[in-house]
PDB file of C-alpha atoms in Angstrom:
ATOM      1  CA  UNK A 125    -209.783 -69.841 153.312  1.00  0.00           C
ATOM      2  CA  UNK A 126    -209.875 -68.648 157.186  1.00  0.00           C
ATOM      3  CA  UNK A 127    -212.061 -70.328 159.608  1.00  0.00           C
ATOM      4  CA  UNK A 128    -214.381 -67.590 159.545  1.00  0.00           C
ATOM      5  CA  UNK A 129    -214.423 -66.287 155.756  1.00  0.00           C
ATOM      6  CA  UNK A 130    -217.654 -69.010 155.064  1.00  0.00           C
ATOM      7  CA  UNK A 131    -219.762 -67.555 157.883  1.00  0.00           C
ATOM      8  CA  UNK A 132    -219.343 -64.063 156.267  1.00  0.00           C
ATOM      9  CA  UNK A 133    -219.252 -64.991 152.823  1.00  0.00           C
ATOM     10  CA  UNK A 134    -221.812 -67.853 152.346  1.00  0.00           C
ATOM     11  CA  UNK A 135    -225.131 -66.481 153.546  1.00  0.00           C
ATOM     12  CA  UNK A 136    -228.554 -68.515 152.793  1.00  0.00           C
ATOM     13  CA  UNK A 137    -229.109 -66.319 149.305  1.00  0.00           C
ATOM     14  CA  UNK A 138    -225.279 -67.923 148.390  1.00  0.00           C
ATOM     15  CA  UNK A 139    -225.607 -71.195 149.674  1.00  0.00           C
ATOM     16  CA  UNK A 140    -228.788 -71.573 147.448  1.00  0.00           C
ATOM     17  CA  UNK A 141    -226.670 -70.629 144.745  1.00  0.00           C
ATOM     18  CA  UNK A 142    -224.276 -73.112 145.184  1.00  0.00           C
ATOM     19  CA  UNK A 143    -226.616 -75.521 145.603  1.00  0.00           C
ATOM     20  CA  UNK A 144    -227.883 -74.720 141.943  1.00  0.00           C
ATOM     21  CA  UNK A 145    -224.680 -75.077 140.482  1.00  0.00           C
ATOM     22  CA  UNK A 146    -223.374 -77.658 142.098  1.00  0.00           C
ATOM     23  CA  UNK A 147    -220.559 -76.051 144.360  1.00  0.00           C
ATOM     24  CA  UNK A 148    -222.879 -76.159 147.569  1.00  0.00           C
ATOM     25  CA  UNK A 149    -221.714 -80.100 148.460  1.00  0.00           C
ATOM     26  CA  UNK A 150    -217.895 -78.913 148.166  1.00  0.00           C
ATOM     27  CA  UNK A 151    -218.438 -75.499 150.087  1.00  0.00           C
ATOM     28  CA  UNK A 152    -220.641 -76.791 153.355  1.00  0.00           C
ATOM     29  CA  UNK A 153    -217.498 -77.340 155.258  1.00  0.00           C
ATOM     30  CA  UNK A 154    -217.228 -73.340 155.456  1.00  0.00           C
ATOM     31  CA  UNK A 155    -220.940 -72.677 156.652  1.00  0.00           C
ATOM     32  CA  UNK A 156    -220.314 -72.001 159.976  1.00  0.00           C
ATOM     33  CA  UNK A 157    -220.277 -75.153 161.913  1.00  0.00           C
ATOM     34  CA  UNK A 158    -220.485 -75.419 165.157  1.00  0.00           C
ATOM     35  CA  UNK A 159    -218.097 -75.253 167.553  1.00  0.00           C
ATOM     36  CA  UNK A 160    -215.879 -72.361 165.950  1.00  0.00           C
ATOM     37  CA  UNK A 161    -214.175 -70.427 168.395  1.00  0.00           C
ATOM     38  CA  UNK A 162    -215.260 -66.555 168.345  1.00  0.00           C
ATOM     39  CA  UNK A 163    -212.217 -65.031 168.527  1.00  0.00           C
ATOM     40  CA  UNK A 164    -211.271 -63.877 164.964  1.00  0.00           C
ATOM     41  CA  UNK A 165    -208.790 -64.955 162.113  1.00  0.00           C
ATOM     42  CA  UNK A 166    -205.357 -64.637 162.972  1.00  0.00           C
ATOM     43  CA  UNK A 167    -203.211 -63.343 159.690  1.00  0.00           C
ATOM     44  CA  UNK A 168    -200.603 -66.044 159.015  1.00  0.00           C
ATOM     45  CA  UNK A 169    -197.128 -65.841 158.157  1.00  0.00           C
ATOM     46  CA  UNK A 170    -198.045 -66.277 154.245  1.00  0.00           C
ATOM     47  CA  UNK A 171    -200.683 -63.431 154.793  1.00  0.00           C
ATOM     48  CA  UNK A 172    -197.967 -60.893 156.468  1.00  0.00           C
ATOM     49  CA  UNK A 173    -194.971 -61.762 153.596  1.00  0.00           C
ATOM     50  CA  UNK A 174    -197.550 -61.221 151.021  1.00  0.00           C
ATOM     51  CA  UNK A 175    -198.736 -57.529 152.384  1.00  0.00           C
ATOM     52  CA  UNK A 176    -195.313 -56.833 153.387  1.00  0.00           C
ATOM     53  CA  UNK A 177    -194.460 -56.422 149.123  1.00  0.00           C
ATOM     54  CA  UNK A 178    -197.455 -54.897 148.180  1.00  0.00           C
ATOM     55  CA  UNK A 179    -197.610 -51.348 146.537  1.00  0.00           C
ATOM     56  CA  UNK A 180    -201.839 -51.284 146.560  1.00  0.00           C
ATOM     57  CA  UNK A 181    -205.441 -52.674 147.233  1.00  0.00           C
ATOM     58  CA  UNK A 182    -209.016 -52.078 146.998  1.00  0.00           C
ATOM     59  CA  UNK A 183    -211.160 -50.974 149.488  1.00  0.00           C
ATOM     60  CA  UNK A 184    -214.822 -51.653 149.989  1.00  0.00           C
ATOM     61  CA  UNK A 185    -216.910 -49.626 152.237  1.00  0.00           C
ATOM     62  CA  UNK A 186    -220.871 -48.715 152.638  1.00  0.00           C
ATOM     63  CA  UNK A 187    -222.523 -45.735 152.415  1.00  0.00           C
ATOM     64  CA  UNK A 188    -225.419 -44.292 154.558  1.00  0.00           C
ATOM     65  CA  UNK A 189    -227.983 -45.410 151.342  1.00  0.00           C
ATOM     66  CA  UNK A 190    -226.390 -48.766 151.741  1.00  0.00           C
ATOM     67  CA  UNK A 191    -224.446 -48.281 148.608  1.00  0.00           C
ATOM     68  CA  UNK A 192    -221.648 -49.899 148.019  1.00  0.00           C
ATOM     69  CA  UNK A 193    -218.190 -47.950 147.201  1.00  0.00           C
ATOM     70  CA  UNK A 194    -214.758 -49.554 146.278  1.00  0.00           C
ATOM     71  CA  UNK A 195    -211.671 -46.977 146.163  1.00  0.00           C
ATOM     72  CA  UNK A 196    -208.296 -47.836 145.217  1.00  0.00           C
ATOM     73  CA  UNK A 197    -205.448 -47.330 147.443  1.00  0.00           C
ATOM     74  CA  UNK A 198    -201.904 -46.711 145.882  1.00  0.00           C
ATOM     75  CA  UNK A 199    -199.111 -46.410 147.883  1.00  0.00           C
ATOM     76  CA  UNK A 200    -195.145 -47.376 148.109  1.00  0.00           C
ATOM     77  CA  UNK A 201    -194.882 -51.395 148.557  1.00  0.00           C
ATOM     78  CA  UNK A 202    -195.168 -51.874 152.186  1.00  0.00           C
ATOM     79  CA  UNK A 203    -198.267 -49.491 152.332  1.00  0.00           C
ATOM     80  CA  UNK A 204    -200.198 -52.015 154.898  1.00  0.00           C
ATOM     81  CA  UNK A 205    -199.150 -52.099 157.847  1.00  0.00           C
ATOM     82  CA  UNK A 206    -199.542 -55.475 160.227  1.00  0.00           C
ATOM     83  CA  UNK A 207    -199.694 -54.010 163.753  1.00  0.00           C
ATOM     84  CA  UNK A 208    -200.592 -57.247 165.043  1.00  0.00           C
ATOM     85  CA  UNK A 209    -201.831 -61.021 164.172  1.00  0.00           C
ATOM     86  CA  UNK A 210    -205.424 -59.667 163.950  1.00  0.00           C
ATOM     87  CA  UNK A 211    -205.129 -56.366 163.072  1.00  0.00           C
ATOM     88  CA  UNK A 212    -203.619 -54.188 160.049  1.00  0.00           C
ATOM     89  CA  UNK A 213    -203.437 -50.514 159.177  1.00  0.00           C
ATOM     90  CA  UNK A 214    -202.432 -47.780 156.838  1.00  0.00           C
ATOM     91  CA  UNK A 215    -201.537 -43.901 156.985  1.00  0.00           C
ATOM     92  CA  UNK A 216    -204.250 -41.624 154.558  1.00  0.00           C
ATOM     93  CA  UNK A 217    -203.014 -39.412 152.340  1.00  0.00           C
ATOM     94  CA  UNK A 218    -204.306 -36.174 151.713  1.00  0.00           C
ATOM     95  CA  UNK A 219    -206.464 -36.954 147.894  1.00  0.00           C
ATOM     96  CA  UNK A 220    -208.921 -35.509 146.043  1.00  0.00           C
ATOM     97  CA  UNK A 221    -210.916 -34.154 149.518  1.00  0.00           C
ATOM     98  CA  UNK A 222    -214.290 -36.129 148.890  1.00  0.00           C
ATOM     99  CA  UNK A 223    -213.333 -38.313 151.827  1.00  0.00           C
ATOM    100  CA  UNK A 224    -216.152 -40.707 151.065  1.00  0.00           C
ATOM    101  CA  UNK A 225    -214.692 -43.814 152.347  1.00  0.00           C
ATOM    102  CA  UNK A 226    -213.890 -42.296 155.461  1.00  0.00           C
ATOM    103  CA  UNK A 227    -217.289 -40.861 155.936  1.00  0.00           C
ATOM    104  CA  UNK A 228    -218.549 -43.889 155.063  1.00  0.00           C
ATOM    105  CA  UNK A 229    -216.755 -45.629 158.335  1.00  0.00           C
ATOM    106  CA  UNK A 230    -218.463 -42.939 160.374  1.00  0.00           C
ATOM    107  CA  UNK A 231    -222.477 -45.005 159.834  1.00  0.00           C
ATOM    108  CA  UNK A 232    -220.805 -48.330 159.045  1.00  0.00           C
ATOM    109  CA  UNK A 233    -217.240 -49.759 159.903  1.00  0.00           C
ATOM    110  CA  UNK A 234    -217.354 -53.344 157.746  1.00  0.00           C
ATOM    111  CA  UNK A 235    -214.791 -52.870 155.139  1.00  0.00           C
ATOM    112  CA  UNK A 236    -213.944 -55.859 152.439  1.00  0.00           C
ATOM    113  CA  UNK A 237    -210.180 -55.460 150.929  1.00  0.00           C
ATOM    114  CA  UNK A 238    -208.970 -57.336 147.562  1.00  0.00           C
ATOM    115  CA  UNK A 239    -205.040 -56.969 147.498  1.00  0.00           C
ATOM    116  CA  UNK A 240    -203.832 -58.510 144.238  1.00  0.00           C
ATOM    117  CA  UNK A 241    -200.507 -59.331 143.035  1.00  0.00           C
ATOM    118  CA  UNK A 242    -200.373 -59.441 139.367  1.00  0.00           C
ATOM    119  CA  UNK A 243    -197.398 -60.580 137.955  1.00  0.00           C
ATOM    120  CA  UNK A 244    -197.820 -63.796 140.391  1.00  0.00           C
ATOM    121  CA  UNK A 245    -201.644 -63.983 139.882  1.00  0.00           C
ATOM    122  CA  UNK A 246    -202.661 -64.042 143.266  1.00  0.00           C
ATOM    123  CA  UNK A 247    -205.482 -62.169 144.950  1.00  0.00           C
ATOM    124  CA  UNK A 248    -206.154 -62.031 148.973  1.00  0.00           C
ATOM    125  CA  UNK A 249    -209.063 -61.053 150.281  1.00  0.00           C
ATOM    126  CA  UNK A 250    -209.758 -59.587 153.845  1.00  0.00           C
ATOM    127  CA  UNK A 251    -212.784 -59.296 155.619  1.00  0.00           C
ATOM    128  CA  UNK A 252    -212.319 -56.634 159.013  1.00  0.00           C
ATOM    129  CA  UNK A 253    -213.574 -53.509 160.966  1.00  0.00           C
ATOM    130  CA  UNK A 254    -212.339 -50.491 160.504  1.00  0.00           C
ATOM    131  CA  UNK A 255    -211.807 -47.501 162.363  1.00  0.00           C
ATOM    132  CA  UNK A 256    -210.624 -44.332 161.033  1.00  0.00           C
ATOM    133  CA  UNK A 257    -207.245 -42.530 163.670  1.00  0.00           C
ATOM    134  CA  UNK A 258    -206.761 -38.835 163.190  1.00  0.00           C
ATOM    135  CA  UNK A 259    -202.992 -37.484 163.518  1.00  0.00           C
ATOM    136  CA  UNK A 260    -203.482 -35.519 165.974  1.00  0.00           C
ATOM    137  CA  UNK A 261    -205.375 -38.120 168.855  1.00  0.00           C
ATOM    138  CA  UNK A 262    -202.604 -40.638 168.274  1.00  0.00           C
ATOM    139  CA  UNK A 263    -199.535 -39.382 166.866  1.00  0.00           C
ATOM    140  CA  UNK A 264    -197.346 -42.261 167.668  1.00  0.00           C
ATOM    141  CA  UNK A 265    -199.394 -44.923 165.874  1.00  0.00           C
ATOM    142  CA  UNK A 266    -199.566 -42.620 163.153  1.00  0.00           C
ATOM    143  CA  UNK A 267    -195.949 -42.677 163.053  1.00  0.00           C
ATOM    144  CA  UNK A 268    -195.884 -46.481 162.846  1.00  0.00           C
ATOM    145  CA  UNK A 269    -197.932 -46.140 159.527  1.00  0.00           C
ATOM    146  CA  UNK A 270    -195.979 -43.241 157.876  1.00  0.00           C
ATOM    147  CA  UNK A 271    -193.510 -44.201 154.960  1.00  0.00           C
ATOM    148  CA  UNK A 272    -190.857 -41.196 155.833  1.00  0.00           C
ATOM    149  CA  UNK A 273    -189.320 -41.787 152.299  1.00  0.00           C
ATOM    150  CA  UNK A 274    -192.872 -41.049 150.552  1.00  0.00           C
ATOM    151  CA  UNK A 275    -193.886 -37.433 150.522  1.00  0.00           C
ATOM    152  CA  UNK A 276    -197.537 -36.864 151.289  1.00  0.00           C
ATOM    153  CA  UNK A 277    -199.391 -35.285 153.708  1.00  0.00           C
ATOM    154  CA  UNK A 278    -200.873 -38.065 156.443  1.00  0.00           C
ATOM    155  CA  UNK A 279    -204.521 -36.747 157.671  1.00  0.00           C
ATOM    156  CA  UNK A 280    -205.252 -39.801 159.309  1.00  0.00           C
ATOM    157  CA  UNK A 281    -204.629 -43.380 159.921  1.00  0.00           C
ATOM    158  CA  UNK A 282    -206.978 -46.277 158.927  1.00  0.00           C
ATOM    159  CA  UNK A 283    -207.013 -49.094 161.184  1.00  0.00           C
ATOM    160  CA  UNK A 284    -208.962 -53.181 160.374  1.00  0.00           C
ATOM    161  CA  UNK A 285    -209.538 -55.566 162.606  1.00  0.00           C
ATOM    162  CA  UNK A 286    -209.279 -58.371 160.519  1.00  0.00           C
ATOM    163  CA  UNK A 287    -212.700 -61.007 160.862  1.00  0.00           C
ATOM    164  CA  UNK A 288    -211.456 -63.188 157.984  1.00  0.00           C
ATOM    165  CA  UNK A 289    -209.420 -63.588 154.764  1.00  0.00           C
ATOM    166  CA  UNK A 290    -209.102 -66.092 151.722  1.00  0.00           C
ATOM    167  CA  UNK A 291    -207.081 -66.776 148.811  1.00  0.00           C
ATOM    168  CA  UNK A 292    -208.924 -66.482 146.013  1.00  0.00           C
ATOM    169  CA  UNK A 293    -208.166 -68.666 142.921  1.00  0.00           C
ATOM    170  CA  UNK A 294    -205.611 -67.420 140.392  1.00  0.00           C
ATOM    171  CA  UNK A 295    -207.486 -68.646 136.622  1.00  0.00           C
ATOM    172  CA  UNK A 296    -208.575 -65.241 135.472  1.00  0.00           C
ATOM    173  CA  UNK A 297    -205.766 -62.704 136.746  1.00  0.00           C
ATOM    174  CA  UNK A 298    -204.578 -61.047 133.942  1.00  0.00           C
ATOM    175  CA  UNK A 299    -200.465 -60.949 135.055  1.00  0.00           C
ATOM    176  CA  UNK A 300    -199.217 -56.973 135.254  1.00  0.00           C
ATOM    177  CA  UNK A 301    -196.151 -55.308 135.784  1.00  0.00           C
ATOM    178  CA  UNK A 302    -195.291 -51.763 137.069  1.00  0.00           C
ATOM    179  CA  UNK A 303    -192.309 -50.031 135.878  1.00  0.00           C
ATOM    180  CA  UNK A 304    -190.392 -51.072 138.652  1.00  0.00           C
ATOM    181  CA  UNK A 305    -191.107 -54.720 138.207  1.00  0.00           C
ATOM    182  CA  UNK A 306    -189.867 -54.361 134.727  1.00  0.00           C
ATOM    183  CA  UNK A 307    -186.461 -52.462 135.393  1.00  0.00           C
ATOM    184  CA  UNK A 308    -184.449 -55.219 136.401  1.00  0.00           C
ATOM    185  CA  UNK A 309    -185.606 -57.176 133.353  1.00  0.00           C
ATOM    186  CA  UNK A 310    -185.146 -54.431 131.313  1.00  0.00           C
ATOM    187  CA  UNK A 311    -181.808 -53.042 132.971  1.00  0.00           C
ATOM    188  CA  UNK A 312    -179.729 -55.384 130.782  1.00  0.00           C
ATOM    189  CA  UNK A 313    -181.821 -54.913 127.250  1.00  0.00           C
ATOM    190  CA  UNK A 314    -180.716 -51.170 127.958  1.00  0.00           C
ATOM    191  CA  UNK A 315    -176.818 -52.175 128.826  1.00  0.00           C
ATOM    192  CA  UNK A 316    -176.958 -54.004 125.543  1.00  0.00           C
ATOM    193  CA  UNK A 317    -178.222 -51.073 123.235  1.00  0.00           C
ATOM    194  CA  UNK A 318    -176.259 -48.312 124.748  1.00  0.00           C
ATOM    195  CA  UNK A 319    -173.050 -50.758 123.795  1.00  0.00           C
ATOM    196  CA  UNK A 320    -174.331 -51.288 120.505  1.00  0.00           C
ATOM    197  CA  UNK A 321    -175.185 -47.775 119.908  1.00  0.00           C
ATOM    198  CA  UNK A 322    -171.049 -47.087 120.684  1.00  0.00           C
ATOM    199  CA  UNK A 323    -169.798 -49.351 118.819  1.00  0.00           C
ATOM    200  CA  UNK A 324    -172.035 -48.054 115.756  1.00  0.00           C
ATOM    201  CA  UNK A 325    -170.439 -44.703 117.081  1.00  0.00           C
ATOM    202  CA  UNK A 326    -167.211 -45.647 117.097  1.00  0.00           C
ATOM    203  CA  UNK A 327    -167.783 -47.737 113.542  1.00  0.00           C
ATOM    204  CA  UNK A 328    -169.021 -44.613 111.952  1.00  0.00           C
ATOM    205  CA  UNK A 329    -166.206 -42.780 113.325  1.00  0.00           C
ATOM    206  CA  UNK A 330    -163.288 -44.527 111.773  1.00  0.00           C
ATOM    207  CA  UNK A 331    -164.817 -45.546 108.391  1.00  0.00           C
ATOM    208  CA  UNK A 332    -166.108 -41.759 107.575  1.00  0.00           C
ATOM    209  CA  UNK A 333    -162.149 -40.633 107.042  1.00  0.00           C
ATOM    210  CA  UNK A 334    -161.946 -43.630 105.068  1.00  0.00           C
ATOM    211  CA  UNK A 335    -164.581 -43.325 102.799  1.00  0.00           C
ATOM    212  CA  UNK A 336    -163.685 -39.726 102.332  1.00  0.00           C
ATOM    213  CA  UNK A 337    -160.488 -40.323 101.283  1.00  0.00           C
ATOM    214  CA  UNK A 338    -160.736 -43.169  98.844  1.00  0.00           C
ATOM    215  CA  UNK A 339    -163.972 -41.183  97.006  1.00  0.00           C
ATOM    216  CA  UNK A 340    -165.856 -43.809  97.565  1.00  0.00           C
ATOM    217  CA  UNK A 341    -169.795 -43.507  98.402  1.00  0.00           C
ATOM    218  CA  UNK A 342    -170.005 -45.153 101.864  1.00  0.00           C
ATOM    219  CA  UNK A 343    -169.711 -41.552 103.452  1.00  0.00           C
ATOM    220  CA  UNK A 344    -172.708 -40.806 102.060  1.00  0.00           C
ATOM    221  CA  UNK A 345    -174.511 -44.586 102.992  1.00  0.00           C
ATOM    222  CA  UNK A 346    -173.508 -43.561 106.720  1.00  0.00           C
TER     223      UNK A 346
END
């Protein structure tokens, strides 16, 4: 947990709920004790290698009512982008044109991330400010977001400065695996069936004339 993730996370409401169940005594060290400096969480080395690898995350954003609204964010691995220590961003794709999260940032610019990686069960979640770059008022650091090997159209660039992150804990992550995580696993299963299936080829090719030859019945077995 970052310095700062407590004073955002544990508010009175929480703290009272700790307190009921018996988590407050173990938690107070992360309620905002004095002397914090109020600069914000730099993102550590563990925090950039574990971005760096991931192919999606889920964003949280608030709407005008004060609703709540989570979207998920697919993209190639690599899809966040650290531009510095304290701040990360990503390029937005053209979607399904409701643009609600980004309207969203125009009344209110907190933003809560969960980035999970399932096959390790781990889960990071990120705290920031966001502010929304269109293509064509800062080309360059739209550039620095762009994947050129994925083909979508960029609108825009999304841009967090990060307040605060923490690792959440790992008990109830359900591992998954994309297709690509399961190729190289898989890669030798296949090498082993297609040289079964030949041999069973090439089996079926030279006992056939024999079969039919002798009379016998196997021709008809195969």
């Amino acid at each position: 947990m970052s310095r700062h993730d407590g004073d955002i996370d544990f508010t009175d409401h929480v703290n009272a709920v700790q307190d009921r169940y018996g988590s407050g005594a173990f938690y107070s060290r992360h309620r905002a004790p004095t002397g914090r400096p109020a600069v914000p969480d730099a993102m550590t080395s563990d925090v950039r290698d574990f971005l760096a690898g991931r192919d999606s995350f889920y964003l949280a954003t608030v709407s005008q009512t004060g609703w709540p609204y989570v979207h998920y964010r697919g993209r190639p691995p690599g899809l966040l982008e650290l531009i510095d220590e304290y701040t990360l961003g990503w390029a937005d794709f053209r979607g399904n044109l409701q643009y609600i999260s980004i309207g969203n940032l125009s009344t209110n610019e907190r933003v809560s991330m969960i980035v999970m990686d399932y096959p390790h069960r781990r889960r990071l979640k990120i705290f920031g400010q966001a502010r929304v770059v269109f293509a064509e008022d800062d080309p360059a650091l739209i550039a620095t977001l762009t994947r050129p090997e994925y083909h979508a159209v960029v609108e825009r660039g999304v841009v967090v400065s990060v307040e605060a992150f923490d690792w959440n804990r790992q008990q109830h992550i359900t591992p998954r695996y994309t297709a690509a995580e399961l190729d190289p696993h898989l890669a030798p299963v296949r090498r082993r069936i297609e040289l079964l299936e030949s041999e069973n080829t090439a089996l079926r090719d030279n006992c056939l004339p024999a079969a039919a030859e002798t009379g016998s019945y196997l021709g008809d077995l195969l």
